[in-house]
Coordinates of N, CA and C and ligand atoms in Angstrom, one line a residue:
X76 N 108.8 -96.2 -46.8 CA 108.3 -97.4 -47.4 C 107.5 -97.1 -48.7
X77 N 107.7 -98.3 -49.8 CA 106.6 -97.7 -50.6 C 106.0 -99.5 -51.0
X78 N 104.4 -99.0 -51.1 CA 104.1 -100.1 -50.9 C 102.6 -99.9 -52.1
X79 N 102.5 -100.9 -52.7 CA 101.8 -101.0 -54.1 C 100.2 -101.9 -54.0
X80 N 99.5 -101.3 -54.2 CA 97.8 -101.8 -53.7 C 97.8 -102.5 -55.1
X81 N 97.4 -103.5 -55.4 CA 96.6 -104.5 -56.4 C 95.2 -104.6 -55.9
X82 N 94.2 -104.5 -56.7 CA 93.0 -105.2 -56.4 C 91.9 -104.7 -57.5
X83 N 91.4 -105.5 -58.1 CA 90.1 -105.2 -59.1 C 89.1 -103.9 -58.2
X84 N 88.5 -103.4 -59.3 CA 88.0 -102.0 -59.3 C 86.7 -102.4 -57.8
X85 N 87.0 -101.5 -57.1 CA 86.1 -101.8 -56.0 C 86.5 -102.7 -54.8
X86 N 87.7 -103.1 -54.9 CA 88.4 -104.1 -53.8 C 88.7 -103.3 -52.6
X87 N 89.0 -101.9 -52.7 CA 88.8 -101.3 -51.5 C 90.6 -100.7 -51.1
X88 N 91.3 -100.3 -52.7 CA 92.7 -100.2 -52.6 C 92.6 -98.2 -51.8
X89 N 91.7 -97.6 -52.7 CA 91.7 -96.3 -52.2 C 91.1 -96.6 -50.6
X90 N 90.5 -96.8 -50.5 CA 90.1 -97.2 -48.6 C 90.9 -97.6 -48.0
X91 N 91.8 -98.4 -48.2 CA 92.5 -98.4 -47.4 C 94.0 -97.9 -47.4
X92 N 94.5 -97.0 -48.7 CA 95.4 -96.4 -48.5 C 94.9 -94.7 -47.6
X93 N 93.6 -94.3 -48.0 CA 93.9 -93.5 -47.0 C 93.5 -93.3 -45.8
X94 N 93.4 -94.7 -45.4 CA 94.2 -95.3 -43.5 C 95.4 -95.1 -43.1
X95 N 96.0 -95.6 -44.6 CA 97.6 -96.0 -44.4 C 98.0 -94.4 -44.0
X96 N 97.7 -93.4 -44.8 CA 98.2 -92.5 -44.7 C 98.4 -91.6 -43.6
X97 N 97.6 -91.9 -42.9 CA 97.6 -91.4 -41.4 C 98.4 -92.3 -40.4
X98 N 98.4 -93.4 -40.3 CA 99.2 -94.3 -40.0 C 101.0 -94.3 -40.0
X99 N 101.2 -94.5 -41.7 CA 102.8 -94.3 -41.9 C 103.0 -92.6 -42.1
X100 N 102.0 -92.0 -42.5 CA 103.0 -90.6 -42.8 C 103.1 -90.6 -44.2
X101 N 102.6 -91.3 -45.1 CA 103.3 -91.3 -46.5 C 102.4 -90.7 -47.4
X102 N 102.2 -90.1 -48.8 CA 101.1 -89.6 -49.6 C 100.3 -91.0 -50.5
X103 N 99.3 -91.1 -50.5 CA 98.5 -91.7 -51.3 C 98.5 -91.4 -53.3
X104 N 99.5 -92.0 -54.1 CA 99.4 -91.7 -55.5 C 98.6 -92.5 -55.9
X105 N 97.6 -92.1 -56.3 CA 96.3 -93.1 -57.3 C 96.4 -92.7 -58.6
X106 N 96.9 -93.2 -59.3 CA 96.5 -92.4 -60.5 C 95.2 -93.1 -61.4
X107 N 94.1 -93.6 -60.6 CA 92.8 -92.8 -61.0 C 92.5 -91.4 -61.0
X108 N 93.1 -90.8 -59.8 CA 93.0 -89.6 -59.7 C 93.3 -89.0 -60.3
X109 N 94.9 -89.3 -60.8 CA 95.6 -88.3 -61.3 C 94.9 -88.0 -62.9
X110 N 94.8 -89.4 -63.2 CA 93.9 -89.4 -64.7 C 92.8 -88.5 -64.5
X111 N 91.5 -88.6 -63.6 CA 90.6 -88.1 -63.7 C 90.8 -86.2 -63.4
X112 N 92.2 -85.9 -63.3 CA 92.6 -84.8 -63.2 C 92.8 -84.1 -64.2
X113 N 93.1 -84.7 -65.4 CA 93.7 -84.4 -66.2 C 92.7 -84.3 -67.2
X114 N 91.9 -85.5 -67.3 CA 90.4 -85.7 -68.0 C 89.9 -84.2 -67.9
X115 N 89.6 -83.9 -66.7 CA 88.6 -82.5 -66.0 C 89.3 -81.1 -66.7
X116 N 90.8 -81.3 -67.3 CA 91.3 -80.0 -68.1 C 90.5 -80.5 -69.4
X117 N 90.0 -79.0 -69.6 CA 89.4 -78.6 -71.2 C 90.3 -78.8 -71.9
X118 N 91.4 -80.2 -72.4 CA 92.3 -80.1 -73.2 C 92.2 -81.2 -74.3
X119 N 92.7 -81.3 -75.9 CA 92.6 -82.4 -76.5 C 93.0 -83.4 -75.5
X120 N 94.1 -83.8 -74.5 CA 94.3 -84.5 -74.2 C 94.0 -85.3 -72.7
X121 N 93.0 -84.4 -72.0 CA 92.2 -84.2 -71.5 C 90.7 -85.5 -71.8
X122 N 90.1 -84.9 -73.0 CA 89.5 -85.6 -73.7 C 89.5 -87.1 -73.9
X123 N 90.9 -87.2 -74.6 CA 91.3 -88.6 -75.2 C 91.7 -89.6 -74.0
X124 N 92.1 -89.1 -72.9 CA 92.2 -89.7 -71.6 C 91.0 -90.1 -70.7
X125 N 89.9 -89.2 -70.8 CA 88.4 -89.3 -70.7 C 87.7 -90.7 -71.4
X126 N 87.7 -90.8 -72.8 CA 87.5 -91.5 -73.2 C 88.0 -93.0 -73.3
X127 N 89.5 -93.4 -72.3 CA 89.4 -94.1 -71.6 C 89.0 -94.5 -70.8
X128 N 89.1 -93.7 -69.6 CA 88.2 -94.1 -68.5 C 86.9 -94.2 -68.6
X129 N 86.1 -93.9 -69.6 CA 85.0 -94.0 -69.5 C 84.5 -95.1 -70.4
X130 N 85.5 -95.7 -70.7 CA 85.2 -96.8 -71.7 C 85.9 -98.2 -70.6
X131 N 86.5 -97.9 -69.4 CA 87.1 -99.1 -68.5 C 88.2 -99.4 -68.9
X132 N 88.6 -98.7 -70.2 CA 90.5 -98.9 -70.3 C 91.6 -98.7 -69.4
X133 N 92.6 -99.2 -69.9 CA 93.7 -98.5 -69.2 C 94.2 -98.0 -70.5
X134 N 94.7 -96.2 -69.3 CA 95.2 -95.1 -70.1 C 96.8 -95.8 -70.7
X135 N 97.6 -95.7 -71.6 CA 98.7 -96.1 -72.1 C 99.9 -96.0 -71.1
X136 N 100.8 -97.2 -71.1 CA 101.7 -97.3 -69.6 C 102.6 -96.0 -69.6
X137 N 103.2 -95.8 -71.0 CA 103.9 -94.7 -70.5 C 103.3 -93.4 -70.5
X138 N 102.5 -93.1 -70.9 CA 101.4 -91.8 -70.5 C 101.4 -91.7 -69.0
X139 N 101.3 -92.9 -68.1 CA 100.7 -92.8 -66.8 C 102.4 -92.9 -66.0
X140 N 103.5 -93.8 -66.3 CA 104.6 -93.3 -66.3 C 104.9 -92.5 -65.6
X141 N 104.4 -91.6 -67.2 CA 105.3 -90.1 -67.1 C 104.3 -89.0 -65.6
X142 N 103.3 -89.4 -66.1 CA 102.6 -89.0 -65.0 C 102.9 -89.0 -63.5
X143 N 102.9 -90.1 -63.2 CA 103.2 -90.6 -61.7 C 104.8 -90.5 -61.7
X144 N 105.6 -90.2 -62.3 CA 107.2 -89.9 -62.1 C 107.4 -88.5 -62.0
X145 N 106.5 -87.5 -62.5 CA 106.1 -86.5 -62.2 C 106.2 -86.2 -60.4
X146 N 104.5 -86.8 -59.9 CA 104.9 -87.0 -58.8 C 105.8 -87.2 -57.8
X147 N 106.3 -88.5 -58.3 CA 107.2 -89.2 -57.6 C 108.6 -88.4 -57.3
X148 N 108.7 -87.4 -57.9 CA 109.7 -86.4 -57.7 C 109.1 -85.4 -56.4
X149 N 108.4 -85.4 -56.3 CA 107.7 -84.7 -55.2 C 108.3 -85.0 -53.9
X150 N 108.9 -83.4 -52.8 CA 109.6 -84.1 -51.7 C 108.6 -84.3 -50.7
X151 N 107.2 -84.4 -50.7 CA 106.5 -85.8 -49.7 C 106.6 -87.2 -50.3
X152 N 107.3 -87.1 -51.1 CA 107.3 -88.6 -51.6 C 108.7 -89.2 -51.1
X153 N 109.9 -88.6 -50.7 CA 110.8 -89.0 -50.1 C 111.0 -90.2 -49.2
X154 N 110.5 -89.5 -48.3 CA 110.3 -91.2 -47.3 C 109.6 -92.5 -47.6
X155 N 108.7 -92.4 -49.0 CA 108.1 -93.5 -49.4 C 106.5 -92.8 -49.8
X156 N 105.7 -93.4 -50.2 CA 104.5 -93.5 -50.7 C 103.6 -94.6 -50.7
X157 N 102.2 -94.6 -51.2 CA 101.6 -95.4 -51.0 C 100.8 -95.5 -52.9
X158 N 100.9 -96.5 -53.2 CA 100.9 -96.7 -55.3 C 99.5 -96.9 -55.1
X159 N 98.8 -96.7 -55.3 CA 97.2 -96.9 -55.4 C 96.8 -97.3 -56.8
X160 N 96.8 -98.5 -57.4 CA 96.1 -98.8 -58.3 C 97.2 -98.8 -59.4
X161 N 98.4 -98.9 -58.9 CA 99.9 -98.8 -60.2 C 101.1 -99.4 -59.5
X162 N 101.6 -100.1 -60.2 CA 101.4 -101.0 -61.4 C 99.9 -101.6 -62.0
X163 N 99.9 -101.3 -63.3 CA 99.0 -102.1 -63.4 C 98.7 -102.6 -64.4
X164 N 100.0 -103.1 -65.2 CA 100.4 -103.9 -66.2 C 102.1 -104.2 -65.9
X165 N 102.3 -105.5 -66.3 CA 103.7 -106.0 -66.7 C 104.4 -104.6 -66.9
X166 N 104.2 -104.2 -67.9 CA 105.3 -103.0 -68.6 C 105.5 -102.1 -67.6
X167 N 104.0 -101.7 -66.7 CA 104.4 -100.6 -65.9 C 105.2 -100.8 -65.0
X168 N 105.0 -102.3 -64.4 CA 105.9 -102.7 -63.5 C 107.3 -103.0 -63.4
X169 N 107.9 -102.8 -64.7 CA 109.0 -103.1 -65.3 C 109.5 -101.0 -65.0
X170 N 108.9 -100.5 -65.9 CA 109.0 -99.1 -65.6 C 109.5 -98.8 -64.2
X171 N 108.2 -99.1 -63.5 CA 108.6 -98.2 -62.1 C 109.9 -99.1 -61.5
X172 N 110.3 -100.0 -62.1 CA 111.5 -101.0 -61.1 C 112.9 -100.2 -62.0
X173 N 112.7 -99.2 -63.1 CA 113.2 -98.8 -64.1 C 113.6 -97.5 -63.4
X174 N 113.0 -97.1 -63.1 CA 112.8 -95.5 -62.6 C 113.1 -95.6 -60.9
X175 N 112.9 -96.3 -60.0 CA 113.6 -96.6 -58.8 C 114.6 -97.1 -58.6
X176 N 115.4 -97.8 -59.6 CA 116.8 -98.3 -60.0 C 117.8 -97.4 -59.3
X177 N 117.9 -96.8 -60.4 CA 119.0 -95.7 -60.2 C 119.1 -94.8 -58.8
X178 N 117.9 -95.1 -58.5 CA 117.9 -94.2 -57.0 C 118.3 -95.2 -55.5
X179 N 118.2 -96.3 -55.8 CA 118.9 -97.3 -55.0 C 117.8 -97.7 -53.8
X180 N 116.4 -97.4 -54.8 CA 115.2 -98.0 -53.7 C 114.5 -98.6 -54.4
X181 N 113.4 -99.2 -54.0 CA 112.3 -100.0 -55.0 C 111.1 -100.0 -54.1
X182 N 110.4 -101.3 -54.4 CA 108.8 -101.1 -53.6 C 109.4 -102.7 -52.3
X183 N 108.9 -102.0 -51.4 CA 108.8 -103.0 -50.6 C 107.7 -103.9 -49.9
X184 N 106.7 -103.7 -50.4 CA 105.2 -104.4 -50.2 C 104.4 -104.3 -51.2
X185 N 103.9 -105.5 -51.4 CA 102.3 -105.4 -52.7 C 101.4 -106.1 -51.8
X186 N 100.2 -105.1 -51.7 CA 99.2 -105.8 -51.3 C 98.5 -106.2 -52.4
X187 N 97.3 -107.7 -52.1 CA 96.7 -108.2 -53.6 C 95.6 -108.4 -52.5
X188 N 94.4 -107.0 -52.8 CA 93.5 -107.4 -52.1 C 92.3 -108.4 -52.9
X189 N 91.7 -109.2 -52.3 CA 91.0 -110.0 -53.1 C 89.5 -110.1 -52.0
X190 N 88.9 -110.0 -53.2 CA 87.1 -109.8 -52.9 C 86.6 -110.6 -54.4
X191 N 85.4 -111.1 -53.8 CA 84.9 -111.9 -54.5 C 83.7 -110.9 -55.8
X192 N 83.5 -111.4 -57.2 CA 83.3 -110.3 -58.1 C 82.1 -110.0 -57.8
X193 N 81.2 -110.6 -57.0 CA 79.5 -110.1 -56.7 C 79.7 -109.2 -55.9
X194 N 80.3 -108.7 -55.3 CA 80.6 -108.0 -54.3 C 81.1 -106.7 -54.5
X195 N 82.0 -106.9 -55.8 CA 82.6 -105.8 -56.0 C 81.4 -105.0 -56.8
X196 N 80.9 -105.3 -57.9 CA 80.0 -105.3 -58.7 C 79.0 -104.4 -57.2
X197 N 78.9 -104.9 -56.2 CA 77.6 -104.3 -55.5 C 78.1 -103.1 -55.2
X198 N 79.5 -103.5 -54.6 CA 79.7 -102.1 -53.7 C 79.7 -100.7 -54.9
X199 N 80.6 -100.9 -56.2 CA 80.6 -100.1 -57.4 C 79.2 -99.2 -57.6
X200 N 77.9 -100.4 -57.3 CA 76.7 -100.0 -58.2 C 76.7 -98.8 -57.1
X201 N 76.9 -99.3 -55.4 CA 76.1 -98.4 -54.5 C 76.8 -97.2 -54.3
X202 N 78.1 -97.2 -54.6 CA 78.9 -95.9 -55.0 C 78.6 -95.0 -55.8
X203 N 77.9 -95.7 -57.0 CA 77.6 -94.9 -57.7 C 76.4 -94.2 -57.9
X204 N 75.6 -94.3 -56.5 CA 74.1 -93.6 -56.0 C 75.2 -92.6 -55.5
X205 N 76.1 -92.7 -55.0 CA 76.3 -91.6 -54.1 C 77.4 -90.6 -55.0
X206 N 78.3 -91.2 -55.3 CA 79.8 -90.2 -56.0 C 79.6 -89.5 -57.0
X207 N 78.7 -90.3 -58.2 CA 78.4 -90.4 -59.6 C 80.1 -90.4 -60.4
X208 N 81.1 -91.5 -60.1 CA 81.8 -91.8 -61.1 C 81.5 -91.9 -61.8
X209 N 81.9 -91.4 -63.5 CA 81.5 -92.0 -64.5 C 81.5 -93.5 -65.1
X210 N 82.1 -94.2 -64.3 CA 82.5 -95.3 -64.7 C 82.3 -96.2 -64.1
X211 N 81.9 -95.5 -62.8 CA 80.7 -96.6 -61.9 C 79.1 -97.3 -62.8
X212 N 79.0 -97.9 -64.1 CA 78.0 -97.9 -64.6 C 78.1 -99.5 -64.7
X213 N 77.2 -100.1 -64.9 CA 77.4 -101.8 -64.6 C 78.4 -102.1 -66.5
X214 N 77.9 -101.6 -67.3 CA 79.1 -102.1 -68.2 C 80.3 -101.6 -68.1
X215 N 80.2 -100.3 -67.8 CA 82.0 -100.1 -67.6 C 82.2 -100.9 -66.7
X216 N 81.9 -101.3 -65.2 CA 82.4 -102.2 -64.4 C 82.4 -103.2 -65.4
X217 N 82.1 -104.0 -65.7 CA 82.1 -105.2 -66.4 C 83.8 -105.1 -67.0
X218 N 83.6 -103.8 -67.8 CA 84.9 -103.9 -68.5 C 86.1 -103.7 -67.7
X219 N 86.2 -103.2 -66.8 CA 87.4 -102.8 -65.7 C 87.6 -103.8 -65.1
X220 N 86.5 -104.9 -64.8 CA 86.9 -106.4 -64.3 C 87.5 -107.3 -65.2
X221 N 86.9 -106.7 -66.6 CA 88.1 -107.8 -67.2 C 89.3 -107.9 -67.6
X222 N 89.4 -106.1 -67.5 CA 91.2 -105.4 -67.6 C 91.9 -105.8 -67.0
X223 N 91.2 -105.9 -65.7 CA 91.9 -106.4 -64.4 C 92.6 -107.7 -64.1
X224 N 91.5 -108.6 -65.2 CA 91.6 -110.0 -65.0 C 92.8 -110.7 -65.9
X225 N 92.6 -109.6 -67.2 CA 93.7 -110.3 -68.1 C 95.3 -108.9 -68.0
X226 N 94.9 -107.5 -67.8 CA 96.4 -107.1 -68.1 C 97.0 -107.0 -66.3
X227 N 96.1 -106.9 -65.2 CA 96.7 -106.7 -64.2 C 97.0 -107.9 -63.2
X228 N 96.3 -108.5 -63.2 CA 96.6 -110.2 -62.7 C 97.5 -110.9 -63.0
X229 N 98.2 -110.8 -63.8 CA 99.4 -111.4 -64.3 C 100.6 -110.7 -63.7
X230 N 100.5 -109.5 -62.8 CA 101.7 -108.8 -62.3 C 101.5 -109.5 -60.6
X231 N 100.5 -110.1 -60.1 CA 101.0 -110.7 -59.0 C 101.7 -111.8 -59.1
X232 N 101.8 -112.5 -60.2 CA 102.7 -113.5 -60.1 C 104.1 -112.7 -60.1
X233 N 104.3 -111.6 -60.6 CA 105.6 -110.5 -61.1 C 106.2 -110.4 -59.5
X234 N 105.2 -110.5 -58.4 CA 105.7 -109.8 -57.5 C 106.1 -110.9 -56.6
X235 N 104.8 -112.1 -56.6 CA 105.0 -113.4 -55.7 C 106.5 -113.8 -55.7
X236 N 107.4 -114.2 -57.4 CA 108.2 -114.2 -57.4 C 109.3 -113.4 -56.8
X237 N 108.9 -112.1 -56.6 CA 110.2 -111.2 -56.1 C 109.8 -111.4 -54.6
X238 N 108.8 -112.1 -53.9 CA 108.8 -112.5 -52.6 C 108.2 -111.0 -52.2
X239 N 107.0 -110.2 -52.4 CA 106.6 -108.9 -52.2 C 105.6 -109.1 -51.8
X240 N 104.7 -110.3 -52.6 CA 103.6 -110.3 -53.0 C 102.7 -110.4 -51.3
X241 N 101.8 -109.8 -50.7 CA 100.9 -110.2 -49.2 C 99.6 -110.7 -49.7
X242 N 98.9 -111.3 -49.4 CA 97.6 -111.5 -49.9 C 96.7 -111.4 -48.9
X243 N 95.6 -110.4 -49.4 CA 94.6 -109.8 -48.0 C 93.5 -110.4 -48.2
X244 N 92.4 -110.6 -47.1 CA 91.1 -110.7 -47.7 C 90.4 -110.1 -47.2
X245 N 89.9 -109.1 -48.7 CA 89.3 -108.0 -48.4 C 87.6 -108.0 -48.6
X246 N 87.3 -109.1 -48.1 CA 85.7 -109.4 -47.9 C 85.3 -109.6 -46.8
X247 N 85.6 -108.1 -46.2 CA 85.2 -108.0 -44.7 C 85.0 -106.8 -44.3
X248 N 84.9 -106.8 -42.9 CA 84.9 -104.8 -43.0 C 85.9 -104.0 -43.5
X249 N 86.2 -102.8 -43.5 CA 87.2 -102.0 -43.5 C 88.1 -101.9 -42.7
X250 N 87.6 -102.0 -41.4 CA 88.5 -102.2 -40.3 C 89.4 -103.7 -40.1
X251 N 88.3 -104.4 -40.3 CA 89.2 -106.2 -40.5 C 89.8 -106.0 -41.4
X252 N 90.0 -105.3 -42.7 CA 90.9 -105.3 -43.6 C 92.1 -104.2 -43.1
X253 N 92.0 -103.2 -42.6 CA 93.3 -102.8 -42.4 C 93.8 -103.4 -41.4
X254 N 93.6 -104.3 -40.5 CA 93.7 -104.8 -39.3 C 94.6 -106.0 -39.9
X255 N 94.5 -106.5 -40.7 CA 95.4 -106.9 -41.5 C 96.9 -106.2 -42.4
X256 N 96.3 -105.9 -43.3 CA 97.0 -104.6 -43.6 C 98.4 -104.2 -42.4
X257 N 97.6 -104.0 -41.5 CA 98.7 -103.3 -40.5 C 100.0 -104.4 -40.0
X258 N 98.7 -105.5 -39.5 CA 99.7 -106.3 -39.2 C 101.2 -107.0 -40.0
X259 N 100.3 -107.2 -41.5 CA 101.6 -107.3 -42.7 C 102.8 -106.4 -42.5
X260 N 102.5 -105.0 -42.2 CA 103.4 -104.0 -42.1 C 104.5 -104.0 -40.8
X261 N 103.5 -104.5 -39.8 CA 104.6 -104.5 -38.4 C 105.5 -106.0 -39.0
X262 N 105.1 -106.8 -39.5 CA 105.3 -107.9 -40.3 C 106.9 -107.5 -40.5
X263 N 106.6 -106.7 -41.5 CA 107.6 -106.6 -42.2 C 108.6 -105.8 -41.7
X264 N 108.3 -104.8 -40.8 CA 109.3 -104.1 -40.5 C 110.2 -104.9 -39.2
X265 N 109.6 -106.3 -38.5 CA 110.3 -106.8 -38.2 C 111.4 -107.6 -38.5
X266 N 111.6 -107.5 -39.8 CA 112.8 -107.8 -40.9 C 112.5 -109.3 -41.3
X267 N 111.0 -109.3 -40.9 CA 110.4 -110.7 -41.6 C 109.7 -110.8 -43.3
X268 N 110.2 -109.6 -44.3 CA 110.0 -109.9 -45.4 C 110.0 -111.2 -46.1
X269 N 109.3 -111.5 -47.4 CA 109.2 -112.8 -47.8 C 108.9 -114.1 -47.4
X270 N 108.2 -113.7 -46.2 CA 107.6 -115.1 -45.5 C 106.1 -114.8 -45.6
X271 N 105.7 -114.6 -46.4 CA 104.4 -114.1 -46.4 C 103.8 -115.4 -47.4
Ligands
LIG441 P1 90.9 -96.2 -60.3 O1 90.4 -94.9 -59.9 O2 92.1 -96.7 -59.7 O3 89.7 -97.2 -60.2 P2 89.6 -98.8 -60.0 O4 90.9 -99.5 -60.0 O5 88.6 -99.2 -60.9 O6 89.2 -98.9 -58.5 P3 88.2 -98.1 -57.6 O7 88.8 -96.8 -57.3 O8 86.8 -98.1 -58.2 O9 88.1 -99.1 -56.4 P4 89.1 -99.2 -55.1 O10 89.8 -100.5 -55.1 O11 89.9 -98.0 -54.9 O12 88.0 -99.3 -54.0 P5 87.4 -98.1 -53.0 O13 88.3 -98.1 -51.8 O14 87.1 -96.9 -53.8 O15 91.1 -96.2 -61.9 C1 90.1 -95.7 -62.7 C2 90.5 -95.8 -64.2 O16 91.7 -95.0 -64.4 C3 90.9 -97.2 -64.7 O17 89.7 -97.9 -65.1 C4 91.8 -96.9 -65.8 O18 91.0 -96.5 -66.9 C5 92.6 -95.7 -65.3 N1 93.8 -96.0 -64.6 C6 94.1 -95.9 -63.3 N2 95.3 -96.3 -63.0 C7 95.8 -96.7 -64.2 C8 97.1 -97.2 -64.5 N3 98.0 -97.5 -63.6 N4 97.3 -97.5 -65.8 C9 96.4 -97.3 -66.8 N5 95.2 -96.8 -66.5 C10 94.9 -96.5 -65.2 O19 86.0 -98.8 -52.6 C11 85.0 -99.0 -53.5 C12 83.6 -98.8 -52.8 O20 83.5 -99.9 -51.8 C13 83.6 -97.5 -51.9 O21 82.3 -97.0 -52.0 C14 84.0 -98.0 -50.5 O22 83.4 -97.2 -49.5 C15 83.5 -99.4 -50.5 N6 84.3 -100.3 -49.7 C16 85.6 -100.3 -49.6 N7 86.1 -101.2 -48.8 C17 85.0 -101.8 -48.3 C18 84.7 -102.9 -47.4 N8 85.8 -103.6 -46.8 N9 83.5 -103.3 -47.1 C19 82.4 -102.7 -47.7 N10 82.6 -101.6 -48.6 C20 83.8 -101.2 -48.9
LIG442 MG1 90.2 -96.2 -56.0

């Protein structure tokens, strides 16, 4: 299965993919991570990717692309995966429907977790006593909610239409949220796609 997390910064997409991952068996691709991997090499381009995320950008679609198709060649990624935080613009979602074509698969769930923005904004700040992301800072958040609001918000409508789209509500515990989560999944694999 491969199944695609939506949700503004702090909605709880990494939490609950790596539930999923114990669960289905599948790898978790975030590519926050993979950026912040890349960031951490002493490299010009290292740097210039830094200076996105630390500014609440998104890094450029085909930069991240090429990235995550990198992975996506990876044989734990065979049986399926879990997209953590990608798609996350139109273009990239056009891409990865671009690059799973040919292979005669595609995504078969979007979750669109949804949390209210006071909330997110809290949980961010309190993360950021403990992790120290650099971008846990109340204006980067600011700016990551609004990326969210104008380049990645517009791909759930991308998906509603393709009949993918699940809508969670993820203003509850962690457990009530994958407790959903799961259910969508036994959902679906009872060949009840699109009724969601
Ligand atoms: P990324 O690392 O993906 O960050 P993000 O989208 O801003 O989201 P977060 O990781 O902060 O939140 P989350 O939804 O995973 O929540 P979490 O489970 O951690 O991306 C970082 C940057 O990389 C982007 O800003 C961009 O610059 C770049 N980037 C990444 N992907 C890109 C792409 N595709 N294209 C271009 N650029 C890209 O939870 C947050 C906190 O809340 C945690 O402390 C957690 O313990 C807590 N929590 C979670 N669930 C609950 C709950 N139910 N109740 C209470 N607390 C909870
Ligand atoms: Mg995350």
């Amino acid at each position: 299965m491969r199944i695609v997390f939506i949700g503004p910064p702090g909605a709880g997409k990494g939490t609950q993919c790596q539930r999923l991952v114990e669960l289905l068996g599948i790898p978790q691709l975030s590519t926050g991570d993979m950026l912040r991997e890349v960031q951490s090499n002493e490299s010009a381009l290292g740097r210039w990717i830094g200076r996105h995320l630390d500014a609440g950008e998104l890094a450029p679609d085909h930069l991240v692309m090429r990235i995550l198709a990198q992975r996506l060649e990876d044989d734990e990624c065979r049986d399926g995966c879990l997209l953590d935080g990608v798609p996350r613009t139109v273009v990239q979602a056009h891409l990865l429907d671009e690059y799973f074509q040919p292979k005669g698969y595609g995504i078969d769930l979007v979750f669109d977790l949804q949390v209210p923005r006071e909330l997110l904004v809290e949980r961010l700040l309190k993360r950021a006593e403990i992790e120290h992301r650099s971008d846990d800072q109340l204006e980067t958040i600011q700016a990551r909610l609004k990326v969210f609001e104008t380049l990645t918000a517009p791909l759930l409508e991308y998906y509603r239409r393709r009949r993918l789209l699940c809508t969670i509500d993820g203003n509850s515990t962690p457990e009530e949220v994958f407790a959903q989560i799961r259910d969508a999944i036994r959902h679906y694999d009872q060949g009840q796609a699109g009724s969601f």
